[in-house]
XYZ file of C-alpha atoms in Angstrom:
353
model
C -26.679 3.059 1.720
C -24.370 5.864 2.770
C -21.056 5.051 4.307
C -20.678 6.046 7.948
C -17.009 7.005 7.922
C -16.430 10.010 10.147
C -12.697 10.365 10.642
C -10.621 7.937 8.672
C -7.016 8.072 9.659
C -4.834 8.051 6.597
C -3.082 5.011 5.531
C -0.222 3.315 6.787
C 2.480 1.450 5.213
C 6.153 1.820 5.450
C 7.008 5.279 6.415
C 5.481 6.865 9.438
C 7.880 7.075 12.401
C 11.559 7.907 11.995
C 13.642 5.050 13.316
C 16.570 5.385 15.663
C 20.099 5.368 14.253
C 22.053 2.123 13.950
C 23.669 0.734 17.041
C 27.499 0.863 17.225
C 27.915 -2.697 15.979
C 26.087 -1.933 12.745
C 27.817 -1.070 9.445
C 28.935 2.488 8.809
C 26.036 4.539 7.466
C 27.873 7.108 5.357
C 27.459 5.323 2.016
C 24.190 3.490 2.727
C 20.584 4.325 1.909
C 17.999 3.602 4.617
C 14.229 3.342 4.497
C 12.139 4.812 7.264
C 9.177 2.682 8.233
C 6.527 2.699 10.914
C 7.924 -0.189 12.925
C 10.761 -2.636 12.311
C 9.799 -6.294 12.194
C 11.631 -8.485 14.691
C 12.562 -10.911 11.923
C 11.969 -8.628 8.989
C 8.531 -8.822 7.439
C 6.657 -7.853 4.330
C 4.958 -4.569 3.592
C 1.791 -5.775 5.196
C -1.203 -5.109 7.328
C -0.911 -6.542 10.833
C -3.180 -4.927 13.413
C -2.273 -1.516 12.084
C 1.470 -2.099 12.038
C 3.429 -2.164 8.791
C 6.638 -3.901 7.859
C 9.092 -4.840 5.144
C 10.177 -8.340 4.263
C 13.859 -9.061 3.849
C 14.332 -9.109 0.087
C 11.504 -6.773 -0.946
C 12.580 -4.898 -4.068
C 12.648 -1.094 -4.180
C 13.504 0.960 -7.254
C 15.565 4.114 -6.826
C 15.922 6.843 -9.460
C 18.486 9.641 -9.590
C 19.806 12.172 -12.109
C 18.301 12.064 -15.596
C 16.579 8.686 -15.638
C 19.253 6.632 -13.865
C 17.627 3.768 -11.995
C 18.476 0.622 -10.026
C 16.543 -2.009 -8.094
C 17.798 -3.076 -4.653
C 16.514 -5.571 -2.076
C 15.630 -4.415 1.417
C 17.478 -5.917 4.388
C 17.389 -5.308 8.113
C 20.392 -4.482 10.230
C 21.326 -7.224 12.699
C 19.551 -5.401 15.502
C 16.342 -5.474 13.446
C 15.953 -1.751 14.024
C 16.742 -0.341 10.585
C 15.970 -1.265 6.986
C 18.530 -0.523 4.282
C 19.107 -1.158 0.571
C 21.501 -4.020 -0.113
C 23.313 -5.388 -3.132
C 21.217 -7.552 -5.452
C 22.112 -10.717 -3.561
C 23.130 -11.370 0.014
C 23.006 -8.833 2.811
C 25.963 -6.625 1.859
C 24.805 -2.989 2.005
C 24.628 -1.284 -1.373
C 27.451 1.257 -1.287
C 26.547 4.631 -2.741
C 29.089 7.410 -3.227
C 28.972 10.115 -0.549
C 27.796 12.537 -3.240
C 24.459 10.682 -3.224
C 23.647 12.546 -0.024
C 23.533 15.689 -2.159
C 21.336 14.153 -4.859
C 17.577 14.164 -5.143
C 16.594 10.490 -5.179
C 13.153 9.054 -5.871
C 12.111 5.591 -4.705
C 9.059 3.435 -5.302
C 7.494 0.151 -4.267
C 6.488 -1.997 -6.077
C 9.545 -1.586 -8.273
C 7.442 -1.004 -11.405
C 5.176 1.625 -9.832
C 6.850 4.629 -11.517
C 6.529 4.539 -15.297
C 9.175 5.601 -17.814
C 12.194 7.802 -17.206
C 11.993 10.298 -14.375
C 14.327 13.307 -14.372
C 15.219 14.116 -10.764
C 18.381 16.059 -11.546
C 16.687 19.365 -10.707
C 13.357 20.161 -9.060
C 10.582 22.061 -10.756
C 10.453 25.456 -9.089
C 7.124 27.106 -8.409
C 7.571 28.596 -4.968
C 8.733 25.151 -3.793
C 10.707 22.133 -4.947
C 8.491 19.559 -6.632
C 8.911 16.566 -8.943
C 6.343 14.969 -11.244
C 6.130 11.225 -11.920
C 3.757 8.960 -13.810
C 2.643 6.023 -11.667
C 0.376 3.034 -12.202
C -1.869 1.628 -9.494
C -2.056 -2.051 -10.488
C -5.381 -3.522 -11.481
C -4.284 -7.054 -10.580
C -2.938 -7.301 -7.029
C -1.785 -10.067 -4.732
C -2.081 -10.782 -1.057
C -0.334 -13.629 0.746
C -0.984 -14.703 4.315
C 2.425 -15.170 5.892
C 1.265 -16.334 9.308
C -1.702 -15.829 11.600
C -2.608 -12.151 11.475
C 0.173 -11.173 9.053
C -0.774 -10.401 5.461
C 1.641 -9.331 2.759
C 0.366 -6.573 0.511
C 2.597 -6.809 -2.518
C 0.796 -4.240 -4.642
C 0.190 -1.383 -2.217
C 2.030 1.643 -3.694
C 4.687 3.620 -1.792
C 6.980 6.439 -2.887
C 9.786 8.537 -1.417
C 11.658 11.650 -2.547
C 14.944 12.084 -0.682
C 16.058 15.618 -0.025
C 19.571 17.063 -0.159
C 22.002 16.036 2.585
C 20.180 12.880 3.682
C 20.679 9.144 3.236
C 17.155 8.156 4.304
C 14.140 7.442 2.113
C 10.861 8.269 3.830
C 8.371 5.937 2.125
C 4.805 7.185 1.971
C 1.587 5.507 0.768
C -0.195 7.000 -2.225
C -3.172 4.657 -2.644
C -6.592 4.630 -1.053
C -6.362 1.335 0.796
C -9.403 -0.629 1.909
C -8.976 -3.510 4.313
C -11.663 -6.005 3.273
C -12.397 -7.873 6.510
C -14.221 -11.127 5.813
C -15.944 -13.022 8.617
C -17.253 -16.563 8.304
C -20.800 -16.083 9.588
C -21.981 -19.649 9.018
C -22.800 -22.002 11.852
C -21.756 -25.618 12.070
C -18.728 -26.826 10.139
C -18.917 -24.634 7.017
C -15.364 -23.744 6.018
C -14.789 -20.888 3.613
C -11.950 -20.641 1.107
C -11.407 -17.288 -0.631
C -10.037 -17.255 -4.185
C -10.294 -13.584 -5.090
C -11.826 -10.234 -4.198
C -12.878 -7.904 -7.013
C -13.701 -4.222 -6.389
C -15.658 -2.443 -9.123
C -16.670 1.198 -9.287
C -18.460 3.745 -11.425
C -15.155 5.709 -11.514
C -11.536 5.050 -12.442
C -9.893 3.194 -9.493
C -6.807 1.703 -11.188
C -4.310 2.560 -13.868
C -2.107 5.584 -14.531
C -1.925 8.767 -12.464
C 0.258 11.884 -12.466
C 1.967 12.229 -9.088
C 3.531 15.295 -7.467
C 6.371 14.513 -5.026
C 8.050 16.836 -2.543
C 11.612 16.048 -1.372
C 12.453 15.614 2.287
C 11.673 13.364 5.219
C 8.771 13.248 7.626
C 8.484 17.038 7.523
C 7.988 17.210 3.735
C 4.588 17.633 2.134
C 2.981 14.269 1.393
C 2.740 13.215 -2.281
C -0.404 14.293 -4.085
C -2.023 13.550 -7.405
C -2.352 16.082 -10.181
C -5.967 16.939 -10.960
C -6.673 16.010 -14.548
C -8.704 13.998 -17.008
C -8.373 10.212 -16.843
C -9.765 7.413 -18.935
C -13.220 6.294 -17.920
C -12.948 2.976 -19.774
C -14.437 0.063 -17.851
C -11.072 -1.679 -17.591
C -9.897 1.047 -15.180
C -12.989 0.754 -12.990
C -11.911 -2.538 -11.442
C -9.250 -3.911 -9.096
C -8.711 -7.654 -8.611
C -7.049 -9.086 -5.508
C -5.857 -12.615 -6.275
C -5.141 -15.097 -3.508
C -2.992 -18.205 -3.864
C -4.625 -21.611 -3.718
C -4.913 -23.380 -0.385
C -2.248 -25.837 -1.530
C 0.238 -22.959 -1.298
C 0.163 -23.093 2.477
C 1.551 -25.655 4.886
C -1.495 -24.674 6.929
C -4.587 -23.351 5.195
C -4.832 -19.796 6.462
C -7.295 -18.695 3.805
C -9.659 -21.551 4.670
C -11.392 -20.257 7.754
C -13.937 -21.672 10.146
C -17.180 -20.109 11.491
C -16.548 -17.014 13.592
C -13.074 -16.388 12.113
C -12.181 -13.064 10.418
C -9.467 -12.616 7.765
C -8.137 -9.292 6.432
C -7.356 -8.535 2.774
C -5.962 -5.057 1.918
C -6.781 -3.655 -1.541
C -5.208 -0.487 -2.996
C -7.379 1.810 -5.127
C -6.416 4.866 -7.156
C -7.714 8.056 -5.523
C -10.769 9.592 -7.144
C -10.432 13.127 -5.782
C -7.998 13.936 -8.620
C -10.436 13.053 -11.399
C -11.365 16.247 -13.217
C -13.932 14.412 -15.342
C -15.515 12.317 -12.569
C -19.217 11.782 -13.106
C -20.669 11.697 -9.621
C -19.210 10.291 -6.409
C -17.637 6.828 -6.045
C -19.727 3.748 -5.552
C -17.735 0.635 -4.699
C -18.971 -2.932 -5.089
C -17.029 -5.745 -3.433
C -17.267 -9.155 -5.102
C -15.991 -12.087 -3.016
C -15.339 -15.390 -4.799
C -14.468 -18.714 -3.257
C -15.961 -21.903 -1.827
C -18.117 -22.836 1.151
C -16.821 -26.339 1.759
C -16.877 -27.496 -1.876
C -19.707 -25.284 -3.153
C -18.785 -22.134 -5.158
C -19.766 -18.807 -3.572
C -20.074 -15.251 -4.930
C -20.985 -12.437 -2.546
C -21.477 -8.781 -3.432
C -21.603 -5.796 -1.083
C -21.951 -2.165 -2.204
C -20.800 1.032 -0.468
C -22.015 4.451 -1.657
C -19.661 7.281 -0.684
C -20.540 10.908 -0.056
C -17.102 12.255 -1.027
C -14.137 11.230 -3.150
C -11.323 8.870 -2.154
C -8.086 10.726 -1.271
C -4.527 9.470 -1.523
C -3.016 7.982 1.608
C -6.310 7.150 3.344
C -6.976 3.806 5.012
C -10.306 2.348 6.057
C -12.055 -0.997 6.386
C -14.938 -2.835 4.751
C -16.269 -5.425 7.225
C -18.243 -8.129 5.410
C -19.932 -11.141 7.014
C -20.360 -14.110 4.698
C -23.426 -15.969 5.926
C -25.404 -17.013 2.860
C -26.824 -13.583 1.984
C -25.443 -13.102 -1.522
C -26.180 -9.382 -2.066
C -26.156 -6.475 0.371
C -24.478 -3.264 1.511
C -21.356 -2.507 3.522
C -20.437 0.531 5.606
C -16.809 1.585 5.286
C -15.313 2.070 8.734
C -12.595 4.422 9.982
C -9.372 2.844 11.115
C -7.636 3.714 14.374
C -10.004 3.279 17.298
C -8.568 1.356 20.214
C -5.028 1.223 18.875
C -1.932 1.970 20.885
C 0.614 4.674 20.089
C 2.612 3.781 16.982
C -0.230 1.780 15.472
C -2.309 4.681 14.216
C -1.705 6.336 10.901
C -1.820 10.009 11.712
C -0.247 11.476 8.571
C -2.010 13.003 5.610
C -5.576 14.109 4.931
C -8.503 13.296 7.146
C -11.589 11.984 5.428
C -15.223 12.415 6.349
C -18.088 10.480 4.795
């Protein structure tokens, strides 16, 4: 069954609208590094999916890289007004103090902190009519999602990068994965409660593992990151992504045990396939959902056949109703309809299926 996506709006996550400057009562900004995000959370919140809005959690760890392989990991904190996110010292809320010369450095940043592999030389750009940097990144095969509260889901493995330009102290974080929001609905009648343990996405193509990334320095006006077209391993281990969910005992209330008629959202990040020089055919994605209906084990599969490759930075949904039908198809849906300004992800490539 062919997917019916017509106009997917590219993905989200931490980095779409430039935030206002700190209010007068905030710390001096000269020696601080800030992260631009779509919207600030009122109390600080995780990089997550929440009705199209995206957030950081106080304490999320971001890796920054400068010079010839120099690197450090810093937690994210919010200013007291909740309007700006900045990098702090390793403990507490004290802003990490960088020398003023850092404004004149190229600085790379990534989330999760182990996204960029090996040493990255950002002392000088590679010049080929424009300033570019190359980095090796790994889209994790095993990912995690935690439900923080009703409607708020942390997405700990969704990849983000930034490349700060000269004369700035702001990191404009951009998504580089192809993110699919797996939306599960309990379609049973009566009192059948579902508990989800894991979601596994398999494909005929490489959807996890290492990629070669091209980054362009600057803020919102800079070219979005893109993947280098090349050959990639077609081993089966790279044709799978596993989203693991904590047990119900993790929660004070069981958010991942849901009743009939309830829908829960689980974002999964895939490696783009449009950069695969040795791709054999177009992507076919199969979604495996594991869990329990009351106390009985369940395993559902739904397959989506795509008519073009997955690009970086695209975001779309896979609505799946769990009602006893074990095998079937799913149509990937575009994201963005009916959302208010600031909730749509308007950056990056459009995608048509």
